[in-house]
CSV table of C-alpha atoms and ligand atoms in Angstrom, one decimal:
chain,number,residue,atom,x,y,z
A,8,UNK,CA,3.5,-30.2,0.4
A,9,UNK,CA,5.3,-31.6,3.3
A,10,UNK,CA,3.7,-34.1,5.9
A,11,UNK,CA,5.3,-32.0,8.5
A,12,UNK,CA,3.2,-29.3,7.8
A,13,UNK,CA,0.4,-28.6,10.5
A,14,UNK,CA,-3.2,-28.0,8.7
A,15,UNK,CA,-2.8,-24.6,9.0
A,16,UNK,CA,-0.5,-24.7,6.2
A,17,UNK,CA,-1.3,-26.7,4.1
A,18,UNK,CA,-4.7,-24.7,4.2
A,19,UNK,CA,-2.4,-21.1,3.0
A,20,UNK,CA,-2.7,-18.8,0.3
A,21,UNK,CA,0.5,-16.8,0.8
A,22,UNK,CA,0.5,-13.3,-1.1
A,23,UNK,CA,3.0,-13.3,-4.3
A,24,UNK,CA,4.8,-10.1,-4.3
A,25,UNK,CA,6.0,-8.3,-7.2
A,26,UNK,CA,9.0,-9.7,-8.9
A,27,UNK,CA,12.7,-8.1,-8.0
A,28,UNK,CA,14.7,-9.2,-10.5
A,29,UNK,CA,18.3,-9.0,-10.8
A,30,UNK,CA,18.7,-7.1,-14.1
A,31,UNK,CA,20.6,-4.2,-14.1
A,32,UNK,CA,19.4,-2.3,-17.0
A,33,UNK,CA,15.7,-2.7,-16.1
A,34,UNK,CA,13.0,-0.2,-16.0
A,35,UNK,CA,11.2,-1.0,-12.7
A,36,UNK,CA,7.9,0.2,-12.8
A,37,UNK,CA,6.1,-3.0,-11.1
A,38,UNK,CA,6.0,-2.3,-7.4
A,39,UNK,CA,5.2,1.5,-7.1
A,40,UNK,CA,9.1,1.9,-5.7
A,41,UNK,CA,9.8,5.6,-5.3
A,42,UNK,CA,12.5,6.3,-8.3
A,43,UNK,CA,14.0,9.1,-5.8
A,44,UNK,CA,15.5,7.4,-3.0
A,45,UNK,CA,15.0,8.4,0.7
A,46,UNK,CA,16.6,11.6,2.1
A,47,UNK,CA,20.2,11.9,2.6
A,48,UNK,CA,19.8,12.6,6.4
A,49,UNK,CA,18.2,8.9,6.5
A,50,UNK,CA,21.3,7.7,5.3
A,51,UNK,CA,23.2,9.9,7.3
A,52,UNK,CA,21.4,8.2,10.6
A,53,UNK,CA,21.3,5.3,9.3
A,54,UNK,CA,25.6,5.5,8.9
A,55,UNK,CA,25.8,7.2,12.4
A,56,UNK,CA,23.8,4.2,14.0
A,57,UNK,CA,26.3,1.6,12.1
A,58,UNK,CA,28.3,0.8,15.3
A,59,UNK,CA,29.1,-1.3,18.6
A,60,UNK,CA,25.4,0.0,19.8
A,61,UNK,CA,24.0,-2.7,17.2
A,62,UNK,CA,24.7,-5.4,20.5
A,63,UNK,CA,22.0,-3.7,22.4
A,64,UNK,CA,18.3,-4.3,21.2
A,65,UNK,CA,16.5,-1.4,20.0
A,66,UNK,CA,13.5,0.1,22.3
A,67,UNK,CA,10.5,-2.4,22.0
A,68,UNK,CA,8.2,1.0,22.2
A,69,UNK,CA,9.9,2.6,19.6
A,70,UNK,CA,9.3,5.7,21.4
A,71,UNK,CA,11.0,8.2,19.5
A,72,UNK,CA,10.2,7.4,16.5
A,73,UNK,CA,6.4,7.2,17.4
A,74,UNK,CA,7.3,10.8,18.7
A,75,UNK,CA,8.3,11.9,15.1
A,76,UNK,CA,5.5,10.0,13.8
A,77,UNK,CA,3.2,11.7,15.9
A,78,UNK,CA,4.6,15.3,15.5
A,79,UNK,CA,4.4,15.2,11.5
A,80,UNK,CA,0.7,14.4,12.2
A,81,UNK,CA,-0.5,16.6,15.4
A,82,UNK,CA,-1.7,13.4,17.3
A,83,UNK,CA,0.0,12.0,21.1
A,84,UNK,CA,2.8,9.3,20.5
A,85,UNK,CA,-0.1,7.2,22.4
A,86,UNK,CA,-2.2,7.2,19.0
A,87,UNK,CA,0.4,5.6,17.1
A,88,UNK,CA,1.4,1.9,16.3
A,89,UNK,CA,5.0,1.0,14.1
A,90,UNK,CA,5.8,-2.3,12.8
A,91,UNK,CA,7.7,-3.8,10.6
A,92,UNK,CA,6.1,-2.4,7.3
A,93,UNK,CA,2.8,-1.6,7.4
A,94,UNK,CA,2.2,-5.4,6.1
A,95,UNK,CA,3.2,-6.7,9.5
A,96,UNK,CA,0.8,-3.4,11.0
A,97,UNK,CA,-2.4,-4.6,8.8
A,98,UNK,CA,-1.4,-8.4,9.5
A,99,UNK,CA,-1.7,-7.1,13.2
A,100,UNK,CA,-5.1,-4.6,13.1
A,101,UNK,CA,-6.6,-7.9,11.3
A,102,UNK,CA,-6.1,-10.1,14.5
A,103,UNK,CA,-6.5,-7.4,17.1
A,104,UNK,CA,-9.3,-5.3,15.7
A,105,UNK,CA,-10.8,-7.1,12.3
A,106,UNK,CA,-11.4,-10.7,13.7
A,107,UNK,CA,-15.3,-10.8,15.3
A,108,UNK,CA,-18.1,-13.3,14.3
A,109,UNK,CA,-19.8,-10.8,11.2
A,110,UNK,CA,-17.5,-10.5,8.2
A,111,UNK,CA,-15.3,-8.1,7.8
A,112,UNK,CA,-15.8,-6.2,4.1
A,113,UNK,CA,-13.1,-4.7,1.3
A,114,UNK,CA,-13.8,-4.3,-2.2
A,115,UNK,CA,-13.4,-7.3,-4.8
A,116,UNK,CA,-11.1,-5.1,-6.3
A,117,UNK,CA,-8.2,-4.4,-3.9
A,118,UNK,CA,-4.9,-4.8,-2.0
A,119,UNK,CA,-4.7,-8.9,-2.3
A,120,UNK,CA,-3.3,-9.0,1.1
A,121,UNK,CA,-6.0,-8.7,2.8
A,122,UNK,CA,-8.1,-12.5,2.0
A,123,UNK,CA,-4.2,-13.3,2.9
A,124,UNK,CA,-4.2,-12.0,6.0
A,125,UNK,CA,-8.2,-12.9,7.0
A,126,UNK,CA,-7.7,-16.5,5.6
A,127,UNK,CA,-4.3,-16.5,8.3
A,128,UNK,CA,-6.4,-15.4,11.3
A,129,UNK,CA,-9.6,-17.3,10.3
A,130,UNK,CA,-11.6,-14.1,9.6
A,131,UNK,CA,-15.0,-14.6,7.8
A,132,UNK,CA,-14.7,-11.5,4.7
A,133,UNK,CA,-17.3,-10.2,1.9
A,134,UNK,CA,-15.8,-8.3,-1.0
A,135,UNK,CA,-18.0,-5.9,-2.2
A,136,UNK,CA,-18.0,-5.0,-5.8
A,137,UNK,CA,-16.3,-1.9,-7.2
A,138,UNK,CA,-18.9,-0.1,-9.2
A,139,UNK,CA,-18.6,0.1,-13.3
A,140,UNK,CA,-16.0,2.8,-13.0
A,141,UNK,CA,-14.3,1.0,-10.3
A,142,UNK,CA,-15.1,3.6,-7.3
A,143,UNK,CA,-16.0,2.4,-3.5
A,144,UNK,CA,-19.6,3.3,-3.1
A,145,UNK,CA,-19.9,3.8,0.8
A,146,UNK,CA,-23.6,2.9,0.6
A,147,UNK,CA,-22.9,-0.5,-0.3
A,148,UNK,CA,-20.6,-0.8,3.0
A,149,UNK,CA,-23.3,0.6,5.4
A,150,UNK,CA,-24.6,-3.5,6.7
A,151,UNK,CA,-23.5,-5.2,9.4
A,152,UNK,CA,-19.8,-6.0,9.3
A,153,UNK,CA,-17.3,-7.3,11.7
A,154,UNK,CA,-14.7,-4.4,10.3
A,155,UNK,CA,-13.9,-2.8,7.2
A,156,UNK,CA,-10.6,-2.6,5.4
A,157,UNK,CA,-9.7,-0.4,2.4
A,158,UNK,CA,-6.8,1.5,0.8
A,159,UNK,CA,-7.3,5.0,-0.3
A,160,UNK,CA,-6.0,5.4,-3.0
A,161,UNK,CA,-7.5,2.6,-3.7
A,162,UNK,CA,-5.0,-0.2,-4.8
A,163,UNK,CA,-4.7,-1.1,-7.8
A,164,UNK,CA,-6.7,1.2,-9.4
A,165,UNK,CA,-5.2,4.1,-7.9
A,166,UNK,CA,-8.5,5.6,-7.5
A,167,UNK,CA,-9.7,8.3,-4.5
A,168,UNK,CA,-12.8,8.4,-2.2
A,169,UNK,CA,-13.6,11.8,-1.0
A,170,UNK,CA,-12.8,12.8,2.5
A,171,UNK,CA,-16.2,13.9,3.1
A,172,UNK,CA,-17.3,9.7,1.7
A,173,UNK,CA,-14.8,8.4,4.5
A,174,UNK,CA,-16.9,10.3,6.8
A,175,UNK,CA,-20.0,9.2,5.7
A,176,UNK,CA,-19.0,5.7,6.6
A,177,UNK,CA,-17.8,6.3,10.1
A,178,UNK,CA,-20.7,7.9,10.7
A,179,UNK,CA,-23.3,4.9,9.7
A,180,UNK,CA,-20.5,2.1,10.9
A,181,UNK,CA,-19.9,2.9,14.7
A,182,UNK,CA,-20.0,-0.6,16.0
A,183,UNK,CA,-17.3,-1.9,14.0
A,184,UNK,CA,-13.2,-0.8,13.0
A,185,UNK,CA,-12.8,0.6,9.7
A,186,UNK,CA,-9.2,0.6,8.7
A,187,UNK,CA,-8.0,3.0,6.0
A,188,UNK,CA,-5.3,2.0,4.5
A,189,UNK,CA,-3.4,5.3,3.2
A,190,UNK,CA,-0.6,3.8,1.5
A,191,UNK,CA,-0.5,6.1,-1.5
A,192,UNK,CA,-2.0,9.1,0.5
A,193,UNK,CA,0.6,11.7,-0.1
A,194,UNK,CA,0.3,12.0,-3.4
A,195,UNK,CA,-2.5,13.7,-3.8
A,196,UNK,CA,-5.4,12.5,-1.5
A,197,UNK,CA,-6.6,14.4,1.4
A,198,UNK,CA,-6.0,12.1,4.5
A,199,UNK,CA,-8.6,10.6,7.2
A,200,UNK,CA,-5.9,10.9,10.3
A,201,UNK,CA,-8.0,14.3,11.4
A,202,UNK,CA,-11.2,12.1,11.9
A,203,UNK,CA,-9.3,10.3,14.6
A,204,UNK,CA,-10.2,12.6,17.2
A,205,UNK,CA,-14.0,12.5,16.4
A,206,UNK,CA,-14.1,8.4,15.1
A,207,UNK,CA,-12.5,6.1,17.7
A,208,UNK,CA,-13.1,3.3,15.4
A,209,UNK,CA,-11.0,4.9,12.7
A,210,UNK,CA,-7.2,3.4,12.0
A,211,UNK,CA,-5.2,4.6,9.5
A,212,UNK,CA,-2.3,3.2,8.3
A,213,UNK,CA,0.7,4.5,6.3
A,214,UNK,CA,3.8,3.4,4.9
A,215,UNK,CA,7.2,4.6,5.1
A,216,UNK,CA,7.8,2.3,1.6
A,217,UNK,CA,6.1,4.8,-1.1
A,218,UNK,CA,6.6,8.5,-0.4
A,219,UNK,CA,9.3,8.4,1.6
A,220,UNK,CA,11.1,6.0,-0.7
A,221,UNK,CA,11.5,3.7,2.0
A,222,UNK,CA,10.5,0.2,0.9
A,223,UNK,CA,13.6,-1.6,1.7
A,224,UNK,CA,13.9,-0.2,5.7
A,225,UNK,CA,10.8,-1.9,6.4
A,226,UNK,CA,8.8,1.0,8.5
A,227,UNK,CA,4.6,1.7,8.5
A,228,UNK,CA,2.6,2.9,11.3
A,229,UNK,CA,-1.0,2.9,12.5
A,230,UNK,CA,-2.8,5.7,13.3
A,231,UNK,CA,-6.1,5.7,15.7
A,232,UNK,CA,-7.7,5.9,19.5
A,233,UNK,CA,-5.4,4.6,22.4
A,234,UNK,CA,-7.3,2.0,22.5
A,235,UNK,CA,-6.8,0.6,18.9
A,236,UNK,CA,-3.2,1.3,19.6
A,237,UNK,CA,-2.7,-0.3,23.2
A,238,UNK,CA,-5.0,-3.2,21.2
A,239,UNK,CA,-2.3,-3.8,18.7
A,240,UNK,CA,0.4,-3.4,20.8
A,241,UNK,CA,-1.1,-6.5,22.9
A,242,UNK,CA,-0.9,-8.5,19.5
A,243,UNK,CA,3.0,-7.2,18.9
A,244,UNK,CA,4.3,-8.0,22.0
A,245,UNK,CA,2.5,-11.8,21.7
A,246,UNK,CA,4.6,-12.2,18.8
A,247,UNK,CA,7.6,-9.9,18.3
A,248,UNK,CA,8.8,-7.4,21.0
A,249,UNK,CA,11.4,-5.7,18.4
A,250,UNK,CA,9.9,-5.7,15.3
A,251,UNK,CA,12.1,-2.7,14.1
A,252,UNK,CA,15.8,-2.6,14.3
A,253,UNK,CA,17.6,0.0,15.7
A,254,UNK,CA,18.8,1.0,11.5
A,255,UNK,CA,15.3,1.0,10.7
A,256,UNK,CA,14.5,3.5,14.1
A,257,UNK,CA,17.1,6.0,12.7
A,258,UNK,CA,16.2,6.1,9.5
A,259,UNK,CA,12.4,5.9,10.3
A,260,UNK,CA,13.1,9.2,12.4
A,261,UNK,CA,15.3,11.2,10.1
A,262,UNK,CA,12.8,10.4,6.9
A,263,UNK,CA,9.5,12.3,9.2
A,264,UNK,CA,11.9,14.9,10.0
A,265,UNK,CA,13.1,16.1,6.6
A,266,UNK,CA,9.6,17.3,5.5
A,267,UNK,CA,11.5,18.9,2.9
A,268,UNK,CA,12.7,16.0,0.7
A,269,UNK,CA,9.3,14.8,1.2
A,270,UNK,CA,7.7,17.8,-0.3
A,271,UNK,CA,10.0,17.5,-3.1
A,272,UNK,CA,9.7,14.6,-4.0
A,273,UNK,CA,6.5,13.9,-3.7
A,274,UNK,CA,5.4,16.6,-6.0
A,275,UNK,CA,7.7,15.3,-9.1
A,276,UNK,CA,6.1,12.5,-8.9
A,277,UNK,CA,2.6,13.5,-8.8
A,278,UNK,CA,3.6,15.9,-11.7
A,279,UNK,CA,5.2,13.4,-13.8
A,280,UNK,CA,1.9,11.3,-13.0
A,281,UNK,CA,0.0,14.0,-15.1
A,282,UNK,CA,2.9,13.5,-18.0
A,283,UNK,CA,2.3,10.4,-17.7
A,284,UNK,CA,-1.4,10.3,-18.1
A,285,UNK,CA,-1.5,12.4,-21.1
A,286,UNK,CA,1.2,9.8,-22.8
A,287,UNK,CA,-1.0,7.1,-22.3
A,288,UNK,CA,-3.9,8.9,-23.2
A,289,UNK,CA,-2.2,10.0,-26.4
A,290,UNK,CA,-1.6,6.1,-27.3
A,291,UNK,CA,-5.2,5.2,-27.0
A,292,UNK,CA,-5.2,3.9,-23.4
A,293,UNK,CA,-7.6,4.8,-21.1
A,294,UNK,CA,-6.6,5.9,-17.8
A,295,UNK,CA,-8.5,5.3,-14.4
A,296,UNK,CA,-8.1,9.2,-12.2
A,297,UNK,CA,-5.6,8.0,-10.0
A,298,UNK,CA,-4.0,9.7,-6.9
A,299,UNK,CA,-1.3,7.7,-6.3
A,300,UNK,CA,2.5,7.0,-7.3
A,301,UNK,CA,0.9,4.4,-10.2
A,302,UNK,CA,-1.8,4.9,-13.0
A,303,UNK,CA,-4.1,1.4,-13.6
A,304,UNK,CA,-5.0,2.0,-18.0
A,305,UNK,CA,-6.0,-0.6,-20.6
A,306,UNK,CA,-5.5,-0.1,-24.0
A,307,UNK,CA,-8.8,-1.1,-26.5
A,308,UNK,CA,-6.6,-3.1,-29.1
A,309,UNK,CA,-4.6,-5.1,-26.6
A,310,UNK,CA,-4.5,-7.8,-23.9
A,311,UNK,CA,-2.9,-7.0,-20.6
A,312,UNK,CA,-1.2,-9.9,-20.7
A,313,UNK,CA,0.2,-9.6,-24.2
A,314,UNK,CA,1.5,-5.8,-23.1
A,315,UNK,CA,3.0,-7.0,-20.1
A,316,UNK,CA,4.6,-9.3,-22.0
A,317,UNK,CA,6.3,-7.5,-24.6
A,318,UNK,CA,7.2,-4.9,-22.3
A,319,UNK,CA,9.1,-7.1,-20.1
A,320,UNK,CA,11.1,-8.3,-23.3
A,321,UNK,CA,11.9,-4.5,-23.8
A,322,UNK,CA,12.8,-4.9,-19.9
A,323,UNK,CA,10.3,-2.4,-19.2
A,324,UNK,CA,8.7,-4.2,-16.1
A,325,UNK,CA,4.9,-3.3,-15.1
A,326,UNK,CA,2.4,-5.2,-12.9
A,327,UNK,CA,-0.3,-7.1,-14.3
A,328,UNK,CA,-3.1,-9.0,-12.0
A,329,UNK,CA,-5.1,-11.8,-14.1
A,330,UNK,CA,-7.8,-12.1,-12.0
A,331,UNK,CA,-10.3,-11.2,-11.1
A,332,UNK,CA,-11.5,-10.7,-15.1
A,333,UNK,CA,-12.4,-7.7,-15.4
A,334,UNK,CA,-8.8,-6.0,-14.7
A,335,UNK,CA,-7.3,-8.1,-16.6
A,336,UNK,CA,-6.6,-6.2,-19.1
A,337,UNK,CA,-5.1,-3.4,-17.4
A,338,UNK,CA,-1.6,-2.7,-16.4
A,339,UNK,CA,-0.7,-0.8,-12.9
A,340,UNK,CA,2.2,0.9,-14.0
A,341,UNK,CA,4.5,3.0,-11.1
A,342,UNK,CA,5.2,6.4,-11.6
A,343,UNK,CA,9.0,6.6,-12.2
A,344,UNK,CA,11.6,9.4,-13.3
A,345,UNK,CA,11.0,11.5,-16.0
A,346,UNK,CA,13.4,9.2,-18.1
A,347,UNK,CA,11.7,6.0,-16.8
A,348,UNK,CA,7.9,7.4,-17.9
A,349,UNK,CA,9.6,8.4,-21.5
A,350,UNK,CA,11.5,4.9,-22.0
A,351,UNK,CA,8.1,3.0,-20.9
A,352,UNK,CA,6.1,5.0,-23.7
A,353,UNK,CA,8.7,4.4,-26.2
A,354,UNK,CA,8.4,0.9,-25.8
A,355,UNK,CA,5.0,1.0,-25.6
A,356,UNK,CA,4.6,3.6,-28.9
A,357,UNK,CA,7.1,0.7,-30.7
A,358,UNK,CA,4.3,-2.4,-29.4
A,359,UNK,CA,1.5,-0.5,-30.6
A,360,UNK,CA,2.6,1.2,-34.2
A,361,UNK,CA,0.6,0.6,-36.6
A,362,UNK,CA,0.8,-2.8,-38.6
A,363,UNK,CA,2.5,-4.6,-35.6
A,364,UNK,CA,0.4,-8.0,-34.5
A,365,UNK,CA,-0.9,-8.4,-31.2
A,366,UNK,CA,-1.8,-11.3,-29.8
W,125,LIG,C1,2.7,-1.1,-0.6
W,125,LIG,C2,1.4,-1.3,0.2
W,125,LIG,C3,1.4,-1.7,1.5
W,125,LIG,C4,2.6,-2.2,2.2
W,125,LIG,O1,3.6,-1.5,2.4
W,125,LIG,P1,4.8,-1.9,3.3
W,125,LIG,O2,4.9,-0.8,4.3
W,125,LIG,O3,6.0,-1.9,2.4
W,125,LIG,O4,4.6,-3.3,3.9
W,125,LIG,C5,0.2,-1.7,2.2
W,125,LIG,N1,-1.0,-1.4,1.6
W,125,LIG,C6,-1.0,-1.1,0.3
W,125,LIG,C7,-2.3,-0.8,-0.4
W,125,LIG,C8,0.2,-1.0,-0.5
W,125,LIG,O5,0.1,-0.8,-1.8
């Protein structure tokens, strides 16, 4: 606490990422990283654009790469937003689009950015409860609302609503943005962007970070009506003109293009997911369905906490949320290699042998 801070402030909640530690011989499997790496062709662009043009700014529209963007998903370039991750898009679609006199509403059980973000822009929010088995039940969501905001996959419990659910919403919540945050989307979830063109209060938004491995570039996009888009553009250029560098352009362009990568790698992960699963399974945990690059389990005998904890000193790393109380004895643990999912149930088979305390 300083007493040059304005009120504004001093009145934060900032978000608290993951941990990155320094480690070397660490098995990361805390912030749902993608174990592959991007596509050599982004680091092929990424080298080409290393030189003298780094004096000139980069396009403040972004244009091409919204081209690319737009290609991979059959919409105009005028339907799509970038920014600087898809953090900075959602912290953008919350002032542009979320902030009205009703309350916006996202489960109590979701990506933690989002009271973040609404607390920042002074937006009045509800969470709605999860049900039992931790599932959005769009019923609850159909009230009045000044927006609605959730991932799918659900974060952190990696959990899917249908398609045909998404649509069920749009169609009983007309007067107000729902943003669908689709962060985990390609692996294994059936995507909302087709709705666009029948639900002009539909924005998706995606991230460059998970499937396409990459979370250090800094690259996410929205996805919706013109209008949403020209809306957030307003709100960008009120606050950063060049929130992508011209690196992060390149490499952003070269990642939509090599579909095949993409493809690839998307698939090992889902299938060592399902490896994964069964492992867990096999050591009494109990696995939420999940349909994204992480599985969210609890095992019966054992605190979160006490797991996480004696993971870490086997520098296995996972994620683990104390609040609110009833997740907090689950672990969200990121799908990694095929070496990384065997080394994390090794360690895990060691914790829980028979015989061993746990606190
Ligand atoms: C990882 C994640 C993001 C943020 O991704 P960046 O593009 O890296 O900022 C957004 N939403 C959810 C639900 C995420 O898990």
């Amino acid at each position: 606490m300083s007493r040059y801070w304005s009120a504004v402030v001093r009145s934060l909640t900032p978000y608290v990422p993951g941990e990155q530690p320094k480690l070397a011989d660490l098995v990361k499997l805390n912030t749902n990283e993608n174990p592959y790496g991007p596509s050599p062709q982004v680091i092929e662009a990424i080298r080409s654009g290393t030189n003298e043009t780094l004096r000139l700014y980069p396009d403040p529209q972004a244009t091409a790469l919204r081209e690319s963007i737009a290609a991979c998903h059959d919409l105009d370039p005028a339907q799509v937003f970038v920014g600087n991750g898809s953090d900075e898009v959602l912290a953008h679609a919350f002032l542009a689009l979320l902030k009205h006199e009703a309350p916006i509403l996202f489960p109590d059980i979701s990506y933690s950015f989002y009271p973040v973000y609404a607390r920042l822009y002074g937006i009045a929010f509800e969470e709605v409860p999860l049900t039992e088995s931790f599932e959005i039940r769009v019923e609850d969501y159909f009230r009045p609302n000044g927006g609605i905001i959730f991932p799918n996959p659900n974060a952190p419990t990696g959990r899917l609503l249908a398609l045909g659910e998404v649509e069920r919403l749009l169609q009983a919540n007309g007067d107000s943005v729902l943003v669908v945050d689709e962060a985990y989307i390609d692996f294994g979830g059936t995507s909302a962007v087709p709705l666009i063109q029948r639900y002009p209060q539909l924005l998706v938004i995606h991230t460059l970070s998970k499937s396409r491995a990459l979370a250090g570039l800094r690259v996410g996009y929205a996805l919706g009506n013109a209008d949403l888009i020209a809306g957030l553009v307003r709100v960008k250029d009120s606050f950063n003109s060049y929130p992508l560098d011209r690196l992060a352009l390149s490499g952003g362009i070269a990642a939509m293009q090599d579909r095949a990568w993409f493809d690839a790698t998307r698939h090992k992960i889902i299938a060592s997911r399902e490896g994964l699963v069964v492992g867990l399974q096999a050591l009494g945990f109990e696995v939420l369905p999940s349909a994204a690059n992480f599985v969210f389990a609890r095992h019966p005998r054992a605190r979160g906490e006490t797991l996480a904890a004696r993971l870490r000193e086997r520098h296995v790393l996972v994620r683990h949320f104390r609040a609110p109380a009833r997740i907090a004895d689950f672990l969200r643990i990121t799908v990694g290699t095929e070496a990384q999912c065997a080394a994390l149930l090794a360690a895990l088979r060691d914790i829980l042998a028979p015989g061993r305390a746990l606190g």
